[in-house]
Short mmCIF file of C-alpha atoms in Angstrom, two decimals:
data_model
loop_
_atom_site.label_atom_id
_atom_site.label_comp_id
_atom_site.label_asym_id
_atom_site.label_seq_id
_atom_site.Cartn_x
_atom_site.Cartn_y
_atom_site.Cartn_z
CA MET A 1150 -59.10 -134.91 -54.29
CA GLY A 1151 -61.75 -136.61 -52.11
CA GLN A 1152 -61.27 -136.60 -48.36
CA LEU A 1153 -62.20 -138.68 -45.34
CA ILE A 1154 -62.19 -136.43 -42.30
CA ILE A 1155 -61.77 -138.48 -39.13
CA GLN A 1156 -64.07 -136.86 -36.55
CA LYS A 1157 -63.78 -139.63 -33.96
CA PRO A 1158 -61.04 -142.21 -34.47
CA GLY A 1159 -62.70 -145.20 -32.76
CA LEU A 1160 -60.71 -147.73 -30.76
CA PHE A 1161 -57.99 -148.49 -33.31
CA THR A 1162 -58.43 -147.41 -36.92
CA SER A 1163 -55.46 -147.56 -39.28
CA ILE A 1164 -54.55 -147.54 -42.96
CA GLN A 1165 -53.33 -150.97 -44.10
CA ASP A 1166 -52.43 -152.61 -47.38
CA ALA A 1167 -50.85 -155.98 -48.26
CA GLY A 1168 -47.81 -155.20 -46.08
CA ARG A 1169 -44.25 -154.00 -46.07
CA TYR A 1170 -42.36 -156.76 -47.87
CA GLY A 1171 -38.61 -156.58 -48.38
CA TYR A 1172 -37.51 -154.86 -45.15
CA ARG A 1173 -37.56 -157.63 -42.56
CA ARG A 1174 -33.75 -157.84 -42.89
CA TYR A 1175 -33.73 -154.37 -41.26
CA GLY A 1176 -35.95 -155.55 -38.42
CA VAL A 1177 -39.08 -153.93 -39.91
CA PRO A 1178 -42.32 -155.91 -39.28
CA LEU A 1179 -44.48 -156.93 -42.21
CA SER A 1180 -47.65 -155.04 -41.12
CA GLY A 1181 -50.69 -154.96 -43.43
CA MET A 1182 -54.28 -156.17 -43.05
CA MET A 1183 -54.81 -158.53 -40.07
CA ASP A 1184 -57.64 -160.33 -41.90
CA THR A 1185 -56.39 -160.36 -45.48
CA TYR A 1186 -59.44 -162.30 -46.67
CA HIS A 1187 -61.91 -159.53 -45.83
CA GLY A 1188 -59.50 -156.70 -46.66
CA ARG A 1189 -59.02 -158.09 -50.16
CA LEU A 1190 -62.75 -158.76 -50.47
CA ALA A 1191 -63.57 -155.10 -49.72
CA ASN A 1192 -61.11 -154.09 -52.45
CA MET A 1193 -62.59 -156.53 -54.98
CA LEU A 1194 -66.09 -155.19 -54.37
CA VAL A 1195 -65.01 -151.74 -55.57
CA ASN A 1196 -62.85 -153.11 -58.44
CA ASN A 1197 -59.53 -152.29 -56.76
CA PRO A 1198 -56.37 -154.35 -56.97
CA THR A 1199 -56.62 -156.55 -53.85
CA ASP A 1200 -53.54 -154.98 -52.25
CA SER A 1201 -54.91 -151.39 -52.31
CA ALA A 1202 -54.87 -149.43 -49.05
CA VAL A 1203 -58.03 -149.84 -46.93
CA LEU A 1204 -59.08 -148.67 -43.46
CA GLU A 1205 -58.83 -151.38 -40.82
CA ILE A 1206 -61.45 -150.65 -38.18
CA THR A 1207 -61.27 -152.44 -34.82
CA GLN A 1208 -64.26 -153.21 -32.56
CA SER A 1209 -65.43 -149.69 -31.85
CA GLY A 1210 -65.53 -147.82 -35.16
CA PRO A 1211 -64.83 -144.20 -36.13
CA THR A 1212 -67.06 -141.33 -37.24
CA ILE A 1213 -66.01 -140.09 -40.66
CA GLN A 1214 -67.15 -137.12 -42.73
CA VAL A 1215 -66.72 -137.82 -46.45
CA ILE A 1216 -65.98 -135.00 -48.90
CA GLY A 1217 -66.27 -136.11 -52.54
CA ALA A 1218 -68.24 -138.97 -54.10
CA THR A 1219 -67.03 -142.54 -54.31
CA VAL A 1220 -68.03 -146.19 -54.48
CA ALA A 1221 -67.18 -147.94 -51.20
CA ALA A 1222 -67.52 -151.35 -49.56
CA ILE A 1223 -67.23 -152.68 -46.02
CA SER A 1224 -66.26 -156.26 -45.38
CA GLY A 1225 -65.39 -158.23 -42.24
CA ALA A 1226 -66.79 -157.76 -38.73
CA ASP A 1227 -70.31 -156.39 -38.37
CA LEU A 1228 -69.77 -153.15 -36.47
CA SER A 1229 -73.22 -151.68 -37.30
CA ALA A 1230 -72.00 -149.35 -40.03
CA CYS A 1231 -74.36 -146.54 -41.05
CA LEU A 1232 -74.23 -143.91 -43.79
CA ASP A 1233 -76.19 -140.84 -42.60
CA ASP A 1234 -78.04 -143.12 -40.16
CA GLN A 1235 -78.99 -145.63 -42.87
CA PRO A 1236 -77.59 -149.11 -42.12
CA ILE A 1237 -75.02 -150.32 -44.67
CA SER A 1238 -75.02 -153.94 -45.86
CA LEU A 1239 -71.68 -155.66 -45.49
CA ASN A 1240 -70.02 -157.17 -48.56
CA SER A 1241 -71.86 -154.95 -51.07
CA ALA A 1242 -70.57 -151.95 -52.96
CA PHE A 1243 -72.45 -148.72 -52.06
CA LEU A 1244 -72.35 -145.12 -53.19
CA ILE A 1245 -71.17 -142.32 -50.90
CA LYS A 1246 -72.20 -138.76 -51.87
CA SER A 1247 -70.13 -135.77 -50.89
CA GLY A 1248 -71.02 -134.54 -47.40
CA GLN A 1249 -72.30 -137.85 -46.08
CA LYS A 1250 -71.20 -139.22 -42.74
CA LEU A 1251 -70.07 -142.76 -41.94
CA ARG A 1252 -70.65 -143.98 -38.41
CA PHE A 1253 -70.25 -147.27 -36.59
CA GLY A 1254 -72.27 -148.62 -33.66
CA ALA A 1255 -72.31 -151.70 -31.47
CA PRO A 1256 -70.18 -154.64 -32.67
CA ARG A 1257 -72.51 -157.55 -33.64
CA TYR A 1258 -69.87 -160.14 -34.56
CA GLY A 1259 -66.16 -160.18 -35.37
CA VAL A 1260 -63.44 -157.70 -34.41
CA ARG A 1261 -61.99 -156.09 -37.55
CA THR A 1262 -63.78 -154.66 -40.56
CA TYR A 1263 -62.37 -153.13 -43.75
CA LEU A 1264 -63.51 -150.02 -45.58
CA ALA A 1265 -62.38 -149.73 -49.20
CA VAL A 1266 -63.07 -146.91 -51.65
CA ARG A 1267 -62.63 -147.11 -55.41
CA GLY A 1268 -58.99 -146.31 -56.23
CA GLY A 1269 -57.81 -146.96 -52.65
CA PHE A 1270 -56.70 -144.47 -50.01
CA ARG A 1271 -53.76 -142.16 -50.60
CA ALA A 1272 -51.03 -142.14 -48.00
CA ASP A 1273 -47.28 -141.85 -48.27
CA VAL A 1274 -45.63 -145.04 -49.42
CA ILE A 1275 -42.74 -145.74 -47.06
CA MET A 1276 -40.67 -148.88 -47.67
CA ASN A 1277 -43.08 -150.17 -50.35
CA SER A 1278 -46.20 -149.85 -48.21
CA ARG A 1279 -48.86 -147.46 -46.95
CA SER A 1280 -49.48 -149.60 -43.83
CA MET A 1281 -49.33 -147.59 -40.61
CA PHE A 1282 -46.64 -148.75 -38.19
CA ALA A 1283 -44.71 -146.34 -35.98
CA PRO A 1284 -41.89 -145.36 -36.26
CA ILE A 1285 -41.80 -146.35 -39.94
CA THR A 1286 -44.85 -144.14 -40.45
CA SER A 1287 -45.35 -141.22 -38.06
CA LYS A 1288 -48.17 -142.95 -36.17
CA ASN A 1289 -49.82 -146.32 -35.56
CA MET A 1290 -53.43 -145.27 -35.84
CA LEU A 1291 -55.64 -142.44 -37.02
CA GLN A 1292 -56.55 -139.59 -34.70
CA ALA A 1293 -59.41 -137.08 -34.63
CA GLY A 1294 -58.80 -134.40 -37.26
CA ASP A 1295 -56.75 -136.64 -39.57
CA ILE A 1296 -57.62 -136.36 -43.25
CA ILE A 1297 -57.16 -139.23 -45.68
CA GLU A 1298 -57.31 -138.51 -49.38
CA PHE A 1299 -58.78 -140.59 -52.20
CA ASP A 1300 -59.36 -140.06 -55.90
CA ASP A 1301 -62.94 -138.76 -56.27
CA THR A 1302 -62.78 -138.54 -60.06
CA ARG A 1303 -63.33 -142.30 -60.48
CA SER A 1304 -66.60 -143.59 -61.91
CA THR A 1305 -69.35 -143.89 -59.32
CA GLU A 1306 -71.47 -145.88 -61.74
CA ALA A 1307 -74.06 -148.09 -60.06
CA HIS A 1308 -72.34 -151.21 -59.00
CA HIS A 1309 -74.18 -154.29 -57.87
CA ALA A 1310 -71.26 -156.38 -56.71
CA SER A 1311 -72.17 -158.34 -53.63
CA VAL A 1312 -70.82 -161.49 -52.06
CA SER A 1313 -71.58 -163.39 -48.91
CA SER A 1314 -68.92 -164.36 -46.45
CA PRO A 1315 -69.60 -167.61 -44.58
CA GLU A 1316 -70.73 -167.27 -40.97
CA SER A 1317 -68.43 -170.16 -39.98
CA PHE A 1318 -65.48 -167.85 -40.66
CA PHE A 1319 -66.40 -165.94 -37.51
CA THR A 1320 -67.73 -168.79 -35.37
CA THR A 1321 -65.20 -171.58 -35.89
CA ALA A 1322 -63.14 -172.35 -32.78
CA GLU A 1323 -60.82 -174.77 -34.56
CA LEU A 1324 -57.62 -173.33 -35.94
CA LEU A 1325 -55.42 -175.40 -38.25
CA ALA A 1326 -51.65 -175.40 -37.93
CA THR A 1327 -48.57 -177.21 -39.17
CA PRO A 1328 -45.68 -178.26 -36.91
CA GLY A 1329 -43.20 -175.44 -36.35
CA PRO A 1330 -39.40 -175.84 -36.46
CA GLU A 1331 -39.29 -176.60 -32.70
CA PHE A 1332 -42.34 -178.92 -32.51
CA ASP A 1333 -39.87 -181.82 -32.16
CA MET A 1334 -38.35 -180.18 -29.05
CA LEU A 1335 -41.56 -180.96 -27.15
CA THR A 1336 -42.11 -184.19 -25.27
CA THR A 1337 -45.01 -186.38 -26.43
CA SER A 1338 -47.00 -185.35 -23.38
CA MET A 1339 -46.42 -181.63 -24.10
CA ARG A 1340 -47.52 -182.12 -27.72
CA ASN A 1341 -50.69 -183.83 -26.57
CA GLN A 1342 -51.42 -181.06 -24.08
CA LEU A 1343 -50.80 -178.43 -26.75
CA LEU A 1344 -53.20 -180.01 -29.24
CA LYS A 1345 -55.88 -181.05 -26.73
CA ALA A 1346 -56.03 -177.84 -24.72
CA VAL A 1347 -58.88 -175.36 -24.99
CA TRP A 1348 -57.11 -172.00 -25.27
CA THR A 1349 -58.61 -168.77 -23.99
CA ILE A 1350 -57.60 -165.50 -25.65
CA SER A 1351 -56.25 -163.32 -22.83
CA SER A 1352 -55.13 -160.30 -24.85
CA HIS A 1353 -54.58 -159.29 -28.45
CA ASN A 1354 -53.33 -156.48 -30.63
CA ARG A 1355 -51.75 -156.12 -34.07
CA MET A 1356 -48.52 -157.71 -32.76
CA GLY A 1357 -50.12 -160.93 -31.61
CA TYR A 1358 -52.68 -162.98 -29.72
CA GLN A 1359 -51.87 -164.41 -26.30
CA LEU A 1360 -53.61 -167.72 -25.54
CA ASN A 1361 -53.79 -169.28 -22.08
CA ALA A 1362 -54.56 -172.82 -20.91
CA GLU A 1363 -53.61 -175.01 -17.98
CA LEU A 1364 -50.23 -175.83 -19.49
CA SER A 1365 -47.21 -176.35 -17.26
CA ALA A 1366 -44.28 -173.93 -17.29
CA ASN A 1367 -41.15 -174.93 -19.20
CA HIS A 1368 -37.54 -173.91 -19.60
CA LEU A 1369 -37.38 -174.20 -23.37
CA SER A 1370 -35.69 -171.44 -25.30
CA ILE A 1371 -33.89 -171.18 -28.62
CA THR A 1372 -31.16 -169.07 -30.16
CA THR A 1373 -33.00 -166.02 -31.56
CA ALA A 1374 -34.41 -167.10 -34.93
CA PRO A 1375 -36.71 -165.78 -37.71
CA VAL A 1376 -40.49 -165.79 -37.19
CA THR A 1377 -43.40 -164.78 -39.42
CA PRO A 1378 -47.07 -163.87 -38.89
CA GLY A 1379 -48.87 -167.05 -37.80
CA THR A 1380 -45.86 -168.41 -35.88
CA VAL A 1381 -47.05 -169.89 -32.57
CA GLN A 1382 -44.47 -169.42 -29.81
CA LEU A 1383 -44.55 -171.36 -26.54
CA THR A 1384 -43.62 -168.97 -23.70
CA PRO A 1385 -41.86 -170.10 -20.47
CA SER A 1386 -45.13 -169.71 -18.52
CA GLY A 1387 -46.89 -172.20 -20.81
CA SER A 1388 -49.03 -169.66 -22.65
CA LEU A 1389 -48.94 -169.30 -26.44
CA LEU A 1390 -48.11 -166.22 -28.42
CA VAL A 1391 -49.60 -166.31 -31.93
CA LEU A 1392 -47.69 -163.70 -33.89
CA ALA A 1393 -49.67 -161.27 -36.04
CA ARG A 1394 -48.83 -158.70 -38.72
CA ASP A 1395 -46.91 -156.18 -36.58
CA ALA A 1396 -44.85 -158.81 -34.73
CA GLN A 1397 -41.07 -158.67 -34.44
CA VAL A 1398 -39.19 -160.43 -37.25
CA THR A 1399 -37.14 -162.65 -34.91
CA GLY A 1400 -37.86 -164.33 -31.59
CA GLY A 1401 -36.33 -166.50 -28.88
CA TYR A 1402 -39.28 -168.68 -27.82
CA PRO A 1403 -39.71 -172.12 -29.43
CA ARG A 1404 -41.77 -171.94 -32.62
CA VAL A 1405 -43.96 -174.92 -31.88
CA LEU A 1406 -46.67 -174.44 -34.50
CA GLN A 1407 -47.47 -172.33 -37.57
CA LEU A 1408 -51.08 -171.26 -38.12
CA CYS A 1409 -52.29 -171.57 -41.73
CA GLU A 1410 -53.08 -168.26 -43.43
CA GLU A 1411 -56.85 -168.72 -43.48
CA CYS A 1412 -56.82 -169.42 -39.73
CA GLN A 1413 -54.71 -166.32 -39.04
CA ASN A 1414 -57.53 -164.35 -40.69
CA GLN A 1415 -60.13 -166.18 -38.58
CA LEU A 1416 -58.16 -165.54 -35.37
CA ALA A 1417 -57.97 -161.81 -36.28
CA GLN A 1418 -61.78 -161.74 -35.89
CA LYS A 1419 -61.67 -163.05 -32.32
CA THR A 1420 -61.33 -161.16 -29.07
CA SER A 1421 -60.45 -161.64 -25.38
CA ASN A 1422 -62.15 -164.46 -23.46
CA GLN A 1423 -63.12 -166.35 -26.65
CA GLN A 1424 -61.84 -169.91 -26.84
CA VAL A 1425 -60.00 -171.78 -29.58
CA LYS A 1426 -58.44 -175.18 -30.21
CA ILE A 1427 -55.44 -175.79 -32.39
CA THR A 1428 -55.41 -178.87 -34.61
CA LEU A 1429 -52.65 -180.22 -36.85
CA GLN A 1430 -53.44 -179.93 -40.54
CA ASN A 1431 -53.10 -183.14 -42.51
CA MET B 1406 -47.42 -171.58 -67.48
CA GLU B 1407 -46.49 -174.71 -65.61
CA THR B 1408 -48.30 -175.06 -62.28
CA ILE B 1409 -46.08 -175.63 -59.27
CA GLN B 1410 -47.41 -178.14 -56.77
CA PRO B 1411 -46.89 -176.90 -53.21
CA VAL B 1412 -44.53 -179.08 -51.17
CA TRP B 1413 -44.21 -178.97 -47.37
CA LEU B 1414 -40.64 -179.54 -46.25
CA SER B 1415 -40.02 -180.81 -42.77
CA GLN B 1416 -36.37 -181.26 -41.95
CA SER B 1417 -34.86 -182.03 -45.29
CA ILE B 1418 -31.14 -182.31 -44.83
CA TYR B 1419 -28.62 -181.58 -47.53
CA THR B 1420 -24.98 -182.41 -47.09
CA ARG B 1421 -22.26 -180.50 -48.87
CA PRO B 1422 -18.66 -181.63 -49.03
CA ASN B 1423 -16.50 -180.21 -46.21
CA MET B 1424 -19.40 -178.20 -44.87
CA ASP B 1425 -21.80 -178.32 -41.98
CA LYS B 1426 -25.09 -179.97 -42.65
CA LEU B 1427 -27.88 -177.61 -43.62
CA SER B 1428 -31.47 -178.39 -42.82
CA PHE B 1429 -34.49 -176.88 -44.53
CA HIS B 1430 -37.89 -176.48 -42.94
CA SER B 1431 -41.04 -174.88 -44.34
CA LEU B 1432 -41.97 -172.07 -41.95
CA ASN B 1433 -45.18 -171.42 -43.87
CA ALA B 1434 -46.48 -171.87 -47.43
CA ASP B 1435 -44.09 -169.26 -48.83
CA THR B 1436 -41.19 -169.13 -46.37
CA LEU B 1437 -38.36 -171.64 -46.20
CA LEU B 1438 -36.05 -171.74 -43.20
CA ILE B 1439 -32.38 -172.65 -43.69
CA GLN B 1440 -30.93 -173.88 -40.42
CA TRP B 1441 -27.25 -174.50 -39.60
CA ASN B 1442 -26.55 -177.09 -36.97
CA SER B 1443 -23.54 -175.31 -35.45
CA SER B 1444 -22.83 -172.84 -32.69
CA VAL B 1445 -22.94 -169.06 -33.06
CA ASP B 1446 -19.53 -167.76 -34.11
CA GLN B 1447 -17.73 -165.58 -36.61
CA ASN B 1448 -17.35 -168.36 -39.21
CA LEU B 1449 -21.04 -169.17 -39.14
CA LEU B 1450 -21.91 -165.46 -39.43
CA TYR B 1451 -19.87 -165.09 -42.62
CA GLU B 1452 -21.28 -168.39 -43.96
CA ILE B 1453 -24.79 -166.96 -43.43
CA VAL B 1454 -23.89 -163.64 -45.11
CA HIS B 1455 -22.34 -165.55 -48.04
CA THR B 1456 -25.46 -167.72 -48.35
CA GLU B 1457 -27.77 -164.69 -48.41
CA ASN B 1458 -25.60 -163.02 -51.06
CA ALA B 1459 -25.57 -166.20 -53.17
CA ILE B 1460 -29.39 -166.46 -52.93
CA HIS B 1461 -29.84 -162.83 -54.03
CA GLU B 1462 -27.34 -163.22 -56.90
CA ASN B 1463 -28.68 -166.49 -58.26
CA LEU B 1464 -32.33 -166.87 -57.27
CA SER B 1465 -33.76 -163.35 -57.39
CA ASP B 1466 -36.41 -164.50 -59.91
CA VAL B 1467 -38.08 -166.73 -57.30
CA VAL B 1468 -36.93 -165.26 -53.95
CA LEU B 1469 -38.69 -162.12 -52.69
CA GLU B 1470 -36.73 -161.44 -49.50
CA THR B 1471 -34.46 -163.07 -46.95
CA TYR B 1472 -33.90 -162.26 -43.28
CA PRO B 1473 -31.22 -163.87 -41.17
CA ALA B 1474 -30.70 -164.55 -37.45
CA TYR B 1475 -27.85 -166.22 -35.48
CA THR B 1476 -27.99 -169.72 -37.01
CA SER B 1477 -30.65 -169.52 -39.71
CA ILE B 1478 -32.08 -167.58 -42.65
CA ALA B 1479 -35.77 -167.17 -43.54
CA VAL B 1480 -36.28 -167.18 -47.32
CA HIS B 1481 -39.58 -165.71 -48.50
CA TYR B 1482 -40.24 -166.99 -52.02
CA ASN B 1483 -42.92 -167.00 -54.68
CA PRO B 1484 -44.65 -170.42 -54.38
CA GLN B 1485 -46.16 -169.96 -57.85
CA ARG B 1486 -42.65 -170.00 -59.31
CA ILE B 1487 -40.90 -172.70 -57.26
CA ALA B 1488 -41.72 -175.44 -54.74
CA ALA B 1489 -39.98 -175.67 -51.36
CA ASN B 1490 -37.97 -178.80 -52.21
CA ALA B 1491 -36.78 -177.38 -55.55
CA LEU B 1492 -35.78 -174.14 -53.77
CA ALA B 1493 -33.81 -176.08 -51.14
CA LYS B 1494 -31.94 -177.89 -53.93
CA ALA B 1495 -31.33 -174.65 -55.83
CA ILE B 1496 -29.93 -172.97 -52.70
CA THR B 1497 -27.65 -175.94 -52.00
CA SER B 1498 -26.29 -175.92 -55.53
CA CYS B 1499 -25.66 -172.18 -55.71
CA LEU B 1500 -23.55 -172.57 -52.53
CA ALA B 1501 -21.26 -174.97 -54.38
CA ALA B 1502 -19.67 -172.11 -56.37
CA PRO B 1503 -16.27 -170.92 -55.11
CA LYS B 1504 -16.53 -168.14 -52.52
CA ARG B 1505 -15.26 -164.67 -53.27
CA PRO B 1506 -13.87 -162.38 -50.59
CA MET B 1507 -16.53 -160.06 -49.13
CA THR B 1508 -15.98 -156.46 -48.00
CA PHE B 1509 -17.39 -155.10 -44.74
CA SER B 1510 -17.21 -151.87 -42.74
CA GLU B 1511 -16.12 -151.00 -39.24
CA TRP B 1512 -18.16 -148.34 -37.41
CA GLN B 1513 -17.42 -146.28 -34.34
CA LEU B 1514 -20.51 -145.31 -32.35
CA PRO B 1515 -20.24 -142.56 -29.72
CA VAL B 1516 -21.71 -143.58 -26.34
CA CYS B 1517 -22.15 -141.37 -23.30
CA TYR B 1518 -21.90 -143.55 -20.16
CA ASP B 1519 -22.69 -140.63 -17.80
CA SER B 1520 -25.24 -141.33 -15.05
CA THR B 1521 -27.66 -138.90 -16.81
CA PHE B 1522 -28.29 -141.67 -19.35
CA ALA B 1523 -27.12 -144.75 -17.44
CA SER B 1524 -29.84 -145.54 -14.88
CA ASP B 1525 -28.59 -149.12 -14.40
CA LEU B 1526 -24.81 -148.57 -14.58
CA GLU B 1527 -24.16 -148.41 -10.83
CA PRO B 1528 -26.40 -151.33 -9.77
CA LEU B 1529 -25.01 -153.44 -12.63
CA ALA B 1530 -21.40 -152.60 -11.73
CA LYS B 1531 -22.14 -153.49 -8.11
CA ALA B 1532 -23.73 -156.80 -9.12
CA LYS B 1533 -20.68 -157.62 -11.26
CA ASN B 1534 -18.27 -156.54 -8.53
CA LEU B 1535 -16.74 -153.86 -10.77
CA THR B 1536 -16.33 -150.12 -10.49
CA PRO B 1537 -18.50 -148.20 -12.99
CA GLU B 1538 -15.24 -147.04 -14.65
CA THR B 1539 -14.04 -150.62 -15.17
CA LEU B 1540 -17.44 -151.65 -16.52
CA ILE B 1541 -17.36 -148.76 -19.03
CA GLN B 1542 -13.82 -149.69 -20.03
CA LYS B 1543 -14.73 -153.36 -20.52
CA HIS B 1544 -17.79 -152.40 -22.56
CA SER B 1545 -16.04 -149.90 -24.84
CA GLU B 1546 -12.88 -151.98 -25.39
CA PRO B 1547 -14.04 -154.83 -27.66
CA THR B 1548 -14.86 -154.80 -31.34
CA TYR B 1549 -18.37 -156.22 -31.69
CA LEU B 1550 -19.69 -158.20 -34.66
CA VAL B 1551 -23.11 -157.43 -36.17
CA HIS B 1552 -24.89 -160.79 -36.52
CA PHE B 1553 -28.28 -159.56 -37.78
CA ILE B 1554 -31.00 -156.95 -37.23
CA GLY B 1555 -34.20 -157.91 -35.37
CA PHE B 1556 -36.43 -157.15 -32.35
CA LEU B 1557 -36.99 -153.51 -33.42
CA PRO B 1558 -36.32 -151.75 -36.75
CA GLY B 1559 -32.54 -151.14 -36.78
CA PHE B 1560 -31.79 -153.12 -33.58
CA LEU B 1561 -28.34 -154.71 -34.07
CA TYR B 1562 -27.68 -158.12 -32.56
CA LEU B 1563 -24.04 -157.76 -31.51
CA GLY B 1564 -21.63 -160.55 -30.66
CA GLY B 1565 -18.56 -160.08 -28.49
CA LEU B 1566 -19.75 -158.87 -25.06
CA PRO B 1567 -17.04 -159.95 -22.53
CA ASP B 1568 -18.18 -162.81 -20.25
CA THR B 1569 -17.57 -160.63 -17.18
CA LEU B 1570 -20.40 -158.32 -18.30
CA HIS B 1571 -23.04 -161.01 -18.95
CA HIS B 1572 -26.02 -160.44 -16.66
CA PRO B 1573 -29.59 -161.82 -16.63
CA ARG B 1574 -32.37 -159.54 -17.90
CA LYS B 1575 -34.60 -157.78 -15.37
CA ALA B 1576 -37.43 -159.94 -14.04
CA THR B 1577 -39.87 -157.10 -14.70
CA PRO B 1578 -39.16 -155.18 -17.93
CA ASP B 1579 -39.04 -151.38 -17.84
CA ARG B 1580 -41.97 -149.68 -19.51
CA ALA B 1581 -39.90 -147.34 -21.60
CA ILE B 1582 -36.24 -147.57 -22.48
CA ALA B 1583 -35.11 -144.36 -24.20
CA SER B 1584 -34.24 -144.08 -27.86
CA GLY B 1585 -30.47 -144.50 -28.23
CA ALA B 1586 -30.12 -146.40 -24.91
CA VAL B 1587 -27.10 -148.71 -24.80
CA ALA B 1588 -27.92 -151.73 -22.69
CA ILE B 1589 -26.85 -155.21 -21.55
CA GLY B 1590 -29.21 -158.21 -21.43
CA GLY B 1591 -28.01 -161.77 -20.85
CA SER B 1592 -24.92 -162.34 -23.01
CA GLN B 1593 -25.85 -159.49 -25.35
CA THR B 1594 -25.40 -155.76 -25.67
CA GLY B 1595 -27.33 -153.45 -27.99
CA ILE B 1596 -28.66 -150.00 -28.78
CA TYR B 1597 -32.39 -149.27 -28.67
CA PRO B 1598 -33.06 -147.44 -31.97
CA MET B 1599 -36.35 -146.09 -30.62
CA GLU B 1600 -38.18 -145.90 -27.31
CA SER B 1601 -39.44 -149.33 -26.36
CA PRO B 1602 -40.32 -151.46 -23.34
CA GLY B 1603 -37.44 -153.77 -22.44
CA GLY B 1604 -35.74 -155.80 -19.74
CA TRP B 1605 -32.13 -154.86 -20.41
CA HIS B 1606 -29.82 -152.88 -18.09
CA VAL B 1607 -29.22 -149.38 -19.46
CA ILE B 1608 -25.59 -148.25 -19.17
CA GLY B 1609 -25.35 -145.37 -21.67
CA ASN B 1610 -26.79 -143.56 -24.67
CA CYS B 1611 -25.76 -143.16 -28.30
CA PRO B 1612 -26.82 -139.76 -29.75
CA ILE B 1613 -26.54 -140.87 -33.39
CA SER B 1614 -29.50 -142.50 -35.08
CA PHE B 1615 -28.31 -145.06 -37.63
CA PHE B 1616 -31.76 -146.27 -38.73
CA ASN B 1617 -33.71 -144.03 -41.11
CA PRO B 1618 -36.95 -145.30 -42.73
CA GLN B 1619 -36.36 -142.97 -45.72
CA GLY B 1620 -32.72 -143.98 -46.16
CA LYS B 1621 -31.56 -146.23 -48.98
CA PRO B 1622 -30.71 -148.55 -47.34
CA PRO B 1623 -32.55 -147.68 -44.09
CA CYS B 1624 -29.65 -149.02 -42.03
CA ARG B 1625 -26.09 -148.75 -43.33
CA ILE B 1626 -24.66 -151.03 -40.67
CA ARG B 1627 -24.97 -154.57 -42.06
CA PRO B 1628 -24.55 -158.13 -40.77
CA GLY B 1629 -20.82 -158.94 -40.87
CA ASP B 1630 -19.78 -155.35 -40.05
CA ARG B 1631 -17.81 -154.49 -36.91
CA VAL B 1632 -18.92 -151.93 -34.32
CA ARG B 1633 -16.88 -150.17 -31.62
CA PHE B 1634 -18.16 -147.92 -28.87
CA GLN B 1635 -16.33 -144.67 -28.16
CA ALA B 1636 -16.93 -143.17 -24.72
CA ILE B 1637 -17.97 -139.48 -24.99
CA SER B 1638 -18.75 -136.71 -22.51
CA VAL B 1639 -22.20 -135.31 -21.74
CA GLU B 1640 -21.20 -132.14 -23.67
CA THR B 1641 -20.27 -134.10 -26.79
CA HIS B 1642 -23.47 -136.14 -26.51
CA ARG B 1643 -25.49 -132.91 -26.27
CA LYS B 1644 -23.68 -131.43 -29.25
CA LEU B 1645 -24.14 -134.52 -31.43
CA ALA B 1646 -27.80 -134.87 -30.43
CA ARG B 1647 -28.44 -131.18 -31.18
CA GLU B 1648 -26.73 -131.34 -34.56
CA LYS B 1649 -28.95 -134.29 -35.44
CA ASN B 1650 -26.06 -135.27 -37.61
CA ASP B 1651 -27.04 -138.73 -38.66
CA VAL B 1652 -24.29 -139.00 -41.23
CA LEU B 1653 -22.25 -141.85 -39.98
CA ASN B 1654 -19.20 -142.94 -41.90
CA PRO B 1655 -17.28 -146.15 -41.45
CA ILE B 1656 -13.87 -145.70 -39.86
CA ASP B 1657 -12.48 -148.63 -41.80
CA THR B 1658 -13.34 -151.39 -44.26
CA PHE B 1659 -12.09 -154.97 -44.17
CA GLN B 1660 -12.30 -158.13 -46.25
CA TRP B 1661 -13.44 -161.57 -45.20
CA ASP B 1662 -12.03 -164.44 -47.21
CA SER B 1663 -12.90 -167.91 -46.03
#
């Protein structure tokens, strides 16, 4: 069995797949890749099913010793990935030989990048998924000394798969949404403010993105109701909470908008202090 | 295979004879929300449980999962197999079938209300103008109804907290509420299945864990079940926690026939 030995974990590196479907009735979040577009792309480049387990690497990447040979691909944010000090091109399959070391450097653009190896990473499947989410899995993220296994008996035949991902994916500030169930609760003036405001990302993690603007406080609340990744909640202070993959399955703030899936992926590549606008999709 | 054209549903209302109006709303491209326009009560809870059961019995070829809350159900479906409007119609028609009685369980959960575990018991009792003993008695007297599970894995949303115990959440949430903490927040009471930040007032601790990720199902307490709290001593709490005996058996079963 091939092994990735995590020497330095980086800021937040975790194993993710398509998510933990079927357990939200028990209060278990969906989890899975934050940017499904690039996670699936990394899998496709190494001929994996698109829902195979990948490493999700956030901003400051890990240092990884690889034991065993494999075909790999990195897709998503440009975090200056190197294999034994040789820069790796994003969105192209490449060969890793046993004993080589993967390292990441300064982030150039984007926030999250995905490392896939042929055959996917092995990790215990708990509730239909390998995605890390404590306490469903024992931890949320990888730590120094962790070892992740993969099948190193797969073909490492030269592979020239390569795609380009559009730059606009990372630079666009316009996010498309549809009206949420409580959009009608808002006054016309609140709706206008919501859709005209320039929102600044104040914090983010795998549970959600908080967006701030000069929006007035409100006293709107709802009976606790189901939410899903991409649900945009209006908080009493007037900030927005855009729910992400590890968010709770129910919530009590008005669900004013729902971000389309492609825009959830685009938002997952943004970080604090960046600005976005939210526009209604036709 | 026939291609299904995606349809976006915003507030489609279906009326059924002698029933509340149901509205359907697309939450996203593969999740339909069923919303009841009535207040939270026992009848609505069993209507929601019945609806979920009917969906799983009749539409399992197109529905992947459902998750309920107080007055609504989210239905995650396969948009390649059915469009939102067709699904709304299919759900409405499978609800037309006569209802069968449903069987539920009643659970007794041990709770230690000793000050060791109840950091907020005294201040809360003072704020409510009760003695801690009366507060404990009022909290452990009722039979609570499980409406749904949300917030955290295995967190039960319970109905039935006496009005005299309602109390606003803390303005500043605590950083870490202990696993097993029994707490009051607003008009609700609940048990934290794992350590978590939270703004509820902690009045006790339950030593039995009833959520297990490896369990099938992971949580045996279901929406529609009844829960009672049994006051236990610190010694019993210690013993139960040490035994790590997570085998919880219902003390009773009951039928609901509407």
